[in-house]
Amino acid sequence: MDTLLGLLPIILMFVIFYFLLIRPQQKKQKQVQNMQSELQKGDRVITIGGLHGTIHAIDENTLIVSVQDGSQLKFDRSSVREKLNQD
């Protein structure tokens, strides 16, 4: 009984750590993966490096992003940080 009582604070800390840090990070990662899998031609995106552009072409794992000066750059799908709303 004393060993269980001694382990209780450690178990409690792990549970709190899970619900405050691990679970929200997993949830956010799942949202980003869903967003990346739903990308389509014409979507305005921001890459991890901060490049703003529009998807010109899309493949299974890569996409071609057109930037303001007309250049087209090839990126991995996983390099897209966020999709901008089409307002």
PDB file of N, CA and C in Angstrom:
ATOM      1  N   MET A   1       0.830  -1.196   0.000  1.00  0.00           N
ATOM      2  CA  MET A   1       0.000   0.000   0.000  1.00  0.00           C
ATOM      3  C   MET A   1       0.871   1.255   0.000  1.00  0.00           C
ATOM      4  N   ASP A   2       1.987   1.223   0.741  1.00  0.00           N
ATOM      5  CA  ASP A   2       2.878   2.377   0.790  1.00  0.00           C
ATOM      6  C   ASP A   2       3.525   2.652  -0.574  1.00  0.00           C
ATOM      7  N   THR A   3       3.852   1.580  -1.311  1.00  0.00           N
ATOM      8  CA  THR A   3       4.467   1.787  -2.633  1.00  0.00           C
ATOM      9  C   THR A   3       3.468   2.406  -3.599  1.00  0.00           C
ATOM     10  N   LEU A   4       2.218   1.978  -3.529  1.00  0.00           N
ATOM     11  CA  LEU A   4       1.186   2.564  -4.391  1.00  0.00           C
ATOM     12  C   LEU A   4       0.980   4.029  -4.050  1.00  0.00           C
ATOM     13  N   LEU A   5       0.977   4.335  -2.763  1.00  0.00           N
ATOM     14  CA  LEU A   5       0.828   5.715  -2.318  1.00  0.00           C
ATOM     15  C   LEU A   5       2.035   6.555  -2.727  1.00  0.00           C
ATOM     16  N   GLY A   6       3.218   5.934  -2.758  1.00  0.00           N
ATOM     17  CA  GLY A   6       4.429   6.632  -3.185  1.00  0.00           C
ATOM     18  C   GLY A   6       4.455   6.888  -4.683  1.00  0.00           C
ATOM     19  N   LEU A   7       3.833   5.997  -5.464  1.00  0.00           N
ATOM     20  CA  LEU A   7       3.800   6.159  -6.925  1.00  0.00           C
ATOM     21  C   LEU A   7       2.671   7.079  -7.392  1.00  0.00           C
ATOM     22  N   LEU A   8       1.710   7.328  -6.536  1.00  0.00           N
ATOM     23  CA  LEU A   8       0.558   8.150  -6.909  1.00  0.00           C
ATOM     24  C   LEU A   8       0.936   9.529  -7.449  1.00  0.00           C
ATOM     25  N   PRO A   9       1.858  10.274  -6.827  1.00  0.00           N
ATOM     26  CA  PRO A   9       2.224  11.581  -7.388  1.00  0.00           C
ATOM     27  C   PRO A   9       2.853  11.476  -8.785  1.00  0.00           C
ATOM     28  N   ILE A  10       3.656  10.443  -9.008  1.00  0.00           N
ATOM     29  CA  ILE A  10       4.283  10.268 -10.326  1.00  0.00           C
ATOM     30  C   ILE A  10       3.225   9.941 -11.374  1.00  0.00           C
ATOM     31  N   ILE A  11       2.291   9.065 -11.028  1.00  0.00           N
ATOM     32  CA  ILE A  11       1.215   8.720 -11.955  1.00  0.00           C
ATOM     33  C   ILE A  11       0.352   9.945 -12.244  1.00  0.00           C
ATOM     34  N   LEU A  12       0.046  10.701 -11.231  1.00  0.00           N
ATOM     35  CA  LEU A  12      -0.758  11.916 -11.383  1.00  0.00           C
ATOM     36  C   LEU A  12      -0.047  12.933 -12.282  1.00  0.00           C
ATOM     37  N   MET A  13       1.267  13.085 -12.096  1.00  0.00           N
ATOM     38  CA  MET A  13       2.028  14.009 -12.952  1.00  0.00           C
ATOM     39  C   MET A  13       1.994  13.548 -14.409  1.00  0.00           C
ATOM     40  N   PHE A  14       2.110  12.250 -14.654  1.00  0.00           N
ATOM     41  CA  PHE A  14       2.063  11.739 -16.014  1.00  0.00           C
ATOM     42  C   PHE A  14       0.706  12.000 -16.657  1.00  0.00           C
ATOM     43  N   VAL A  15      -0.377  11.790 -15.906  1.00  0.00           N
ATOM     44  CA  VAL A  15      -1.724  12.035 -16.431  1.00  0.00           C
ATOM     45  C   VAL A  15      -1.896  13.513 -16.779  1.00  0.00           C
ATOM     46  N   ILE A  16      -1.459  14.394 -15.913  1.00  0.00           N
ATOM     47  CA  ILE A  16      -1.560  15.834 -16.168  1.00  0.00           C
ATOM     48  C   ILE A  16      -0.697  16.210 -17.374  1.00  0.00           C
ATOM     49  N   PHE A  17       0.514  15.679 -17.450  1.00  0.00           N
ATOM     50  CA  PHE A  17       1.413  15.931 -18.575  1.00  0.00           C
ATOM     51  C   PHE A  17       0.765  15.496 -19.885  1.00  0.00           C
ATOM     52  N   TYR A  18       0.110  14.331 -19.874  1.00  0.00           N
ATOM     53  CA  TYR A  18      -0.545  13.817 -21.081  1.00  0.00           C
ATOM     54  C   TYR A  18      -1.649  14.758 -21.549  1.00  0.00           C
ATOM     55  N   PHE A  19      -2.527  15.161 -20.640  1.00  0.00           N
ATOM     56  CA  PHE A  19      -3.675  15.977 -21.032  1.00  0.00           C
ATOM     57  C   PHE A  19      -3.314  17.424 -21.338  1.00  0.00           C
ATOM     58  N   LEU A  20      -2.220  17.935 -20.795  1.00  0.00           N
ATOM     59  CA  LEU A  20      -1.843  19.323 -21.061  1.00  0.00           C
ATOM     60  C   LEU A  20      -0.881  19.489 -22.231  1.00  0.00           C
ATOM     61  N   LEU A  21      -0.058  18.477 -22.519  1.00  0.00           N
ATOM     62  CA  LEU A  21       0.957  18.623 -23.559  1.00  0.00           C
ATOM     63  C   LEU A  21       0.819  17.636 -24.712  1.00  0.00           C
ATOM     64  N   ILE A  22       0.743  16.365 -24.423  1.00  0.00           N
ATOM     65  CA  ILE A  22       0.784  15.353 -25.484  1.00  0.00           C
ATOM     66  C   ILE A  22      -0.502  15.337 -26.301  1.00  0.00           C
ATOM     67  N   ARG A  23      -1.635  15.278 -25.658  1.00  0.00           N
ATOM     68  CA  ARG A  23      -2.915  15.173 -26.371  1.00  0.00           C
ATOM     69  C   ARG A  23      -3.195  16.374 -27.275  1.00  0.00           C
ATOM     70  N   PRO A  24      -3.015  17.624 -26.803  1.00  0.00           N
ATOM     71  CA  PRO A  24      -3.257  18.758 -27.705  1.00  0.00           C
ATOM     72  C   PRO A  24      -2.303  18.771 -28.910  1.00  0.00           C
ATOM     73  N   GLN A  25      -1.051  18.354 -28.711  1.00  0.00           N
ATOM     74  CA  GLN A  25      -0.098  18.310 -29.819  1.00  0.00           C
ATOM     75  C   GLN A  25      -0.520  17.271 -30.856  1.00  0.00           C
ATOM     76  N   GLN A  26      -0.993  16.121 -30.419  1.00  0.00           N
ATOM     77  CA  GLN A  26      -1.458  15.093 -31.343  1.00  0.00           C
ATOM     78  C   GLN A  26      -2.679  15.581 -32.118  1.00  0.00           C
ATOM     79  N   LYS A  27      -3.557  16.288 -31.435  1.00  0.00           N
ATOM     80  CA  LYS A  27      -4.765  16.819 -32.076  1.00  0.00           C
ATOM     81  C   LYS A  27      -4.403  17.846 -33.156  1.00  0.00           C
ATOM     82  N   LYS A  28      -3.470  18.732 -32.846  1.00  0.00           N
ATOM     83  CA  LYS A  28      -3.034  19.743 -33.810  1.00  0.00           C
ATOM     84  C   LYS A  28      -2.344  19.085 -35.007  1.00  0.00           C
ATOM     85  N   GLN A  29      -1.514  18.078 -34.748  1.00  0.00           N
ATOM     86  CA  GLN A  29      -0.820  17.383 -35.822  1.00  0.00           C
ATOM     87  C   GLN A  29      -1.817  16.691 -36.754  1.00  0.00           C
ATOM     88  N   LYS A  30      -2.864  16.133 -36.199  1.00  0.00           N
ATOM     89  CA  LYS A  30      -3.891  15.477 -37.015  1.00  0.00           C
ATOM     90  C   LYS A  30      -4.620  16.502 -37.892  1.00  0.00           C
ATOM     91  N   GLN A  31      -4.910  17.686 -37.342  1.00  0.00           N
ATOM     92  CA  GLN A  31      -5.566  18.744 -38.116  1.00  0.00           C
ATOM     93  C   GLN A  31      -4.689  19.192 -39.281  1.00  0.00           C
ATOM     94  N   VAL A  32      -3.380  19.341 -39.051  1.00  0.00           N
ATOM     95  CA  VAL A  32      -2.456  19.762 -40.102  1.00  0.00           C
ATOM     96  C   VAL A  32      -2.384  18.698 -41.192  1.00  0.00           C
ATOM     97  N   GLN A  33      -2.335  17.426 -40.810  1.00  0.00           N
ATOM     98  CA  GLN A  33      -2.291  16.350 -41.793  1.00  0.00           C
ATOM     99  C   GLN A  33      -3.569  16.314 -42.628  1.00  0.00           C
ATOM    100  N   ASN A  34      -4.721  16.544 -41.999  1.00  0.00           N
ATOM    101  CA  ASN A  34      -5.984  16.596 -42.745  1.00  0.00           C
ATOM    102  C   ASN A  34      -5.981  17.754 -43.730  1.00  0.00           C
ATOM    103  N   MET A  35      -5.512  18.923 -43.286  1.00  0.00           N
ATOM    104  CA  MET A  35      -5.450  20.090 -44.164  1.00  0.00           C
ATOM    105  C   MET A  35      -4.544  19.800 -45.356  1.00  0.00           C
ATOM    106  N   GLN A  36      -3.381  19.192 -45.112  1.00  0.00           N
ATOM    107  CA  GLN A  36      -2.434  18.907 -46.191  1.00  0.00           C
ATOM    108  C   GLN A  36      -2.990  17.880 -47.168  1.00  0.00           C
ATOM    109  N   SER A  37      -3.767  16.940 -46.692  1.00  0.00           N
ATOM    110  CA  SER A  37      -4.328  15.931 -47.587  1.00  0.00           C
ATOM    111  C   SER A  37      -5.489  16.478 -48.424  1.00  0.00           C
ATOM    112  N   GLU A  38      -6.109  17.573 -47.992  1.00  0.00           N
ATOM    113  CA  GLU A  38      -7.251  18.150 -48.694  1.00  0.00           C
ATOM    114  C   GLU A  38      -6.868  19.317 -49.606  1.00  0.00           C
ATOM    115  N   LEU A  39      -5.573  19.572 -49.788  1.00  0.00           N
ATOM    116  CA  LEU A  39      -5.150  20.676 -50.649  1.00  0.00           C
ATOM    117  C   LEU A  39      -5.578  20.429 -52.088  1.00  0.00           C
ATOM    118  N   GLN A  40      -5.954  21.523 -52.772  1.00  0.00           N
ATOM    119  CA  GLN A  40      -6.399  21.435 -54.159  1.00  0.00           C
ATOM    120  C   GLN A  40      -5.748  22.534 -54.982  1.00  0.00           C
ATOM    121  N   LYS A  41      -5.781  22.354 -56.288  1.00  0.00           N
ATOM    122  CA  LYS A  41      -5.259  23.366 -57.202  1.00  0.00           C
ATOM    123  C   LYS A  41      -6.027  24.667 -56.993  1.00  0.00           C
ATOM    124  N   GLY A  42      -5.304  25.785 -56.914  1.00  0.00           N
ATOM    125  CA  GLY A  42      -5.924  27.090 -56.722  1.00  0.00           C
ATOM    126  C   GLY A  42      -5.949  27.557 -55.277  1.00  0.00           C
ATOM    127  N   ASP A  43      -5.650  26.683 -54.337  1.00  0.00           N
ATOM    128  CA  ASP A  43      -5.625  27.078 -52.925  1.00  0.00           C
ATOM    129  C   ASP A  43      -4.435  27.996 -52.658  1.00  0.00           C
ATOM    130  N   ARG A  44      -4.667  29.033 -51.859  1.00  0.00           N
ATOM    131  CA  ARG A  44      -3.578  29.910 -51.420  1.00  0.00           C
ATOM    132  C   ARG A  44      -2.998  29.326 -50.143  1.00  0.00           C
ATOM    133  N   VAL A  45      -1.661  29.184 -50.101  1.00  0.00           N
ATOM    134  CA  VAL A  45      -1.006  28.514 -48.979  1.00  0.00           C
ATOM    135  C   VAL A  45       0.202  29.306 -48.484  1.00  0.00           C
ATOM    136  N   ILE A  46       0.635  28.967 -47.275  1.00  0.00           N
ATOM    137  CA  ILE A  46       1.890  29.464 -46.710  1.00  0.00           C
ATOM    138  C   ILE A  46       2.717  28.234 -46.355  1.00  0.00           C
ATOM    139  N   THR A  47       3.971  28.216 -46.801  1.00  0.00           N
ATOM    140  CA  THR A  47       4.841  27.086 -46.501  1.00  0.00           C
ATOM    141  C   THR A  47       5.488  27.261 -45.135  1.00  0.00           C
ATOM    142  N   ILE A  48       6.159  26.234 -44.680  1.00  0.00           N
ATOM    143  CA  ILE A  48       6.866  26.280 -43.398  1.00  0.00           C
ATOM    144  C   ILE A  48       7.923  27.381 -43.421  1.00  0.00           C
ATOM    145  N   GLY A  49       8.524  27.626 -44.580  1.00  0.00           N
ATOM    146  CA  GLY A  49       9.543  28.662 -44.715  1.00  0.00           C
ATOM    147  C   GLY A  49       8.977  30.061 -44.833  1.00  0.00           C
ATOM    148  N   GLY A  50       7.633  30.189 -44.868  1.00  0.00           N
ATOM    149  CA  GLY A  50       7.014  31.503 -44.922  1.00  0.00           C
ATOM    150  C   GLY A  50       6.686  31.995 -46.317  1.00  0.00           C
ATOM    151  N   LEU A  51       6.849  31.158 -47.333  1.00  0.00           N
ATOM    152  CA  LEU A  51       6.558  31.555 -48.706  1.00  0.00           C
ATOM    153  C   LEU A  51       5.047  31.526 -48.940  1.00  0.00           C
ATOM    154  N   HIS A  52       4.512  32.619 -49.478  1.00  0.00           N
ATOM    155  CA  HIS A  52       3.086  32.711 -49.798  1.00  0.00           C
ATOM    156  C   HIS A  52       2.918  32.441 -51.289  1.00  0.00           C
ATOM    157  N   GLY A  53       1.939  31.635 -51.645  1.00  0.00           N
ATOM    158  CA  GLY A  53       1.703  31.361 -53.053  1.00  0.00           C
ATOM    159  C   GLY A  53       0.392  30.624 -53.267  1.00  0.00           C
ATOM    160  N   THR A  54       0.153  30.291 -54.532  1.00  0.00           N
ATOM    161  CA  THR A  54      -1.055  29.585 -54.943  1.00  0.00           C
ATOM    162  C   THR A  54      -0.656  28.263 -55.572  1.00  0.00           C
ATOM    163  N   ILE A  55      -1.381  27.216 -55.236  1.00  0.00           N
ATOM    164  CA  ILE A  55      -1.063  25.903 -55.795  1.00  0.00           C
ATOM    165  C   ILE A  55      -1.420  25.903 -57.275  1.00  0.00           C
ATOM    166  N   HIS A  56      -0.418  25.626 -58.118  1.00  0.00           N
ATOM    167  CA  HIS A  56      -0.598  25.579 -59.573  1.00  0.00           C
ATOM    168  C   HIS A  56      -0.891  24.149 -60.026  1.00  0.00           C
ATOM    169  N   ALA A  57      -0.184  23.185 -59.458  1.00  0.00           N
ATOM    170  CA  ALA A  57      -0.389  21.773 -59.783  1.00  0.00           C
ATOM    171  C   ALA A  57      -0.135  20.965 -58.520  1.00  0.00           C
ATOM    172  N   ILE A  58      -0.746  19.804 -58.464  1.00  0.00           N
ATOM    173  CA  ILE A  58      -0.614  18.984 -57.269  1.00  0.00           C
ATOM    174  C   ILE A  58      -0.464  17.527 -57.666  1.00  0.00           C
ATOM    175  N   ASP A  59       0.394  16.828 -56.956  1.00  0.00           N
ATOM    176  CA  ASP A  59       0.655  15.414 -57.167  1.00  0.00           C
ATOM    177  C   ASP A  59       0.412  14.718 -55.828  1.00  0.00           C
ATOM    178  N   GLU A  60       0.684  13.440 -55.749  1.00  0.00           N
ATOM    179  CA  GLU A  60       0.439  12.702 -54.505  1.00  0.00           C
ATOM    180  C   GLU A  60       1.247  13.256 -53.340  1.00  0.00           C
ATOM    181  N   ASN A  61       2.539  13.510 -53.538  1.00  0.00           N
ATOM    182  CA  ASN A  61       3.392  13.976 -52.441  1.00  0.00           C
ATOM    183  C   ASN A  61       4.024  15.338 -52.691  1.00  0.00           C
ATOM    184  N   THR A  62       3.851  15.903 -53.859  1.00  0.00           N
ATOM    185  CA  THR A  62       4.454  17.198 -54.174  1.00  0.00           C
ATOM    186  C   THR A  62       3.412  18.146 -54.739  1.00  0.00           C
ATOM    187  N   LEU A  63       3.760  19.416 -54.721  1.00  0.00           N
ATOM    188  CA  LEU A  63       2.902  20.420 -55.337  1.00  0.00           C
ATOM    189  C   LEU A  63       3.759  21.521 -55.920  1.00  0.00           C
ATOM    190  N   ILE A  64       3.236  22.169 -56.940  1.00  0.00           N
ATOM    191  CA  ILE A  64       3.888  23.304 -57.581  1.00  0.00           C
ATOM    192  C   ILE A  64       3.162  24.555 -57.106  1.00  0.00           C
ATOM    193  N   VAL A  65       3.937  25.478 -56.516  1.00  0.00           N
ATOM    194  CA  VAL A  65       3.364  26.711 -55.973  1.00  0.00           C
ATOM    195  C   VAL A  65       3.805  27.876 -56.843  1.00  0.00           C
ATOM    196  N   SER A  66       2.830  28.654 -57.315  1.00  0.00           N
ATOM    197  CA  SER A  66       3.113  29.873 -58.073  1.00  0.00           C
ATOM    198  C   SER A  66       3.178  31.036 -57.088  1.00  0.00           C
ATOM    199  N   VAL A  67       4.242  31.835 -57.204  1.00  0.00           N
ATOM    200  CA  VAL A  67       4.393  32.994 -56.328  1.00  0.00           C
ATOM    201  C   VAL A  67       4.071  34.260 -57.109  1.00  0.00           C
ATOM    202  N   GLN A  68       4.112  35.397 -56.441  1.00  0.00           N
ATOM    203  CA  GLN A  68       3.646  36.654 -57.017  1.00  0.00           C
ATOM    204  C   GLN A  68       4.356  37.044 -58.305  1.00  0.00           C
ATOM    205  N   ASP A  69       5.649  36.790 -58.408  1.00  0.00           N
ATOM    206  CA  ASP A  69       6.370  37.195 -59.616  1.00  0.00           C
ATOM    207  C   ASP A  69       6.208  36.206 -60.770  1.00  0.00           C
ATOM    208  N   GLY A  70       5.382  35.187 -60.592  1.00  0.00           N
ATOM    209  CA  GLY A  70       5.116  34.229 -61.655  1.00  0.00           C
ATOM    210  C   GLY A  70       5.993  32.987 -61.596  1.00  0.00           C
ATOM    211  N   SER A  71       6.957  32.956 -60.709  1.00  0.00           N
ATOM    212  CA  SER A  71       7.811  31.777 -60.569  1.00  0.00           C
ATOM    213  C   SER A  71       6.998  30.607 -60.034  1.00  0.00           C
ATOM    214  N   GLN A  72       7.392  29.411 -60.447  1.00  0.00           N
ATOM    215  CA  GLN A  72       6.744  28.210 -59.947  1.00  0.00           C
ATOM    216  C   GLN A  72       7.777  27.372 -59.221  1.00  0.00           C
ATOM    217  N   LEU A  73       7.472  27.033 -57.980  1.00  0.00           N
ATOM    218  CA  LEU A  73       8.399  26.304 -57.127  1.00  0.00           C
ATOM    219  C   LEU A  73       7.777  24.981 -56.713  1.00  0.00           C
ATOM    220  N   LYS A  74       8.608  23.941 -56.632  1.00  0.00           N
ATOM    221  CA  LYS A  74       8.137  22.611 -56.270  1.00  0.00           C
ATOM    222  C   LYS A  74       8.398  22.366 -54.785  1.00  0.00           C
ATOM    223  N   PHE A  75       7.372  21.912 -54.054  1.00  0.00           N
ATOM    224  CA  PHE A  75       7.457  21.656 -52.618  1.00  0.00           C
ATOM    225  C   PHE A  75       6.871  20.285 -52.299  1.00  0.00           C
ATOM    226  N   ASP A  76       7.324  19.715 -51.195  1.00  0.00           N
ATOM    227  CA  ASP A  76       6.661  18.545 -50.643  1.00  0.00           C
ATOM    228  C   ASP A  76       5.335  18.995 -50.047  1.00  0.00           C
ATOM    229  N   ARG A  77       4.354  18.140 -50.112  1.00  0.00           N
ATOM    230  CA  ARG A  77       3.041  18.469 -49.560  1.00  0.00           C
ATOM    231  C   ARG A  77       3.147  18.778 -48.059  1.00  0.00           C
ATOM    232  N   SER A  78       4.051  18.099 -47.373  1.00  0.00           N
ATOM    233  CA  SER A  78       4.188  18.286 -45.923  1.00  0.00           C
ATOM    234  C   SER A  78       4.817  19.630 -45.554  1.00  0.00           C
ATOM    235  N   SER A  79       5.318  20.382 -46.546  1.00  0.00           N
ATOM    236  CA  SER A  79       5.930  21.673 -46.240  1.00  0.00           C
ATOM    237  C   SER A  79       4.901  22.807 -46.156  1.00  0.00           C
ATOM    238  N   VAL A  80       3.632  22.504 -46.390  1.00  0.00           N
ATOM    239  CA  VAL A  80       2.587  23.526 -46.286  1.00  0.00           C
ATOM    240  C   VAL A  80       2.204  23.666 -44.820  1.00  0.00           C
ATOM    241  N   ARG A  81       2.338  24.894 -44.310  1.00  0.00           N
ATOM    242  CA  ARG A  81       2.018  25.166 -42.905  1.00  0.00           C
ATOM    243  C   ARG A  81       0.548  25.485 -42.721  1.00  0.00           C
ATOM    244  N   GLU A  82       0.008  26.294 -43.648  1.00  0.00           N
ATOM    245  CA  GLU A  82      -1.401  26.661 -43.503  1.00  0.00           C
ATOM    246  C   GLU A  82      -2.004  27.018 -44.845  1.00  0.00           C
ATOM    247  N   LYS A  83      -3.303  26.822 -44.914  1.00  0.00           N
ATOM    248  CA  LYS A  83      -4.088  27.168 -46.105  1.00  0.00           C
ATOM    249  C   LYS A  83      -4.850  28.440 -45.792  1.00  0.00           C
ATOM    250  N   LEU A  84      -4.736  29.433 -46.659  1.00  0.00           N
ATOM    251  CA  LEU A  84      -5.415  30.703 -46.448  1.00  0.00           C
ATOM    252  C   LEU A  84      -6.849  30.601 -46.964  1.00  0.00           C
ATOM    253  N   ASN A  85      -7.765  31.276 -46.298  1.00  0.00           N
ATOM    254  CA  ASN A  85      -9.163  31.262 -46.717  1.00  0.00           C
ATOM    255  C   ASN A  85      -9.312  31.986 -48.034  1.00  0.00           C
ATOM    256  N   GLN A  86     -10.194  31.483 -48.862  1.00  0.00           N
ATOM    257  CA  GLN A  86     -10.494  32.118 -50.146  1.00  0.00           C
ATOM    258  C   GLN A  86     -11.598  33.143 -49.930  1.00  0.00           C
ATOM    259  N   ASP A  87     -11.249  34.352 -49.564  1.00  0.00           N
ATOM    260  CA  ASP A  87     -12.255  35.398 -49.278  1.00  0.00           C
ATOM    261  C   ASP A  87     -12.654  36.110 -50.524  1.00  0.00           C
TER     262      ASP A  87
END
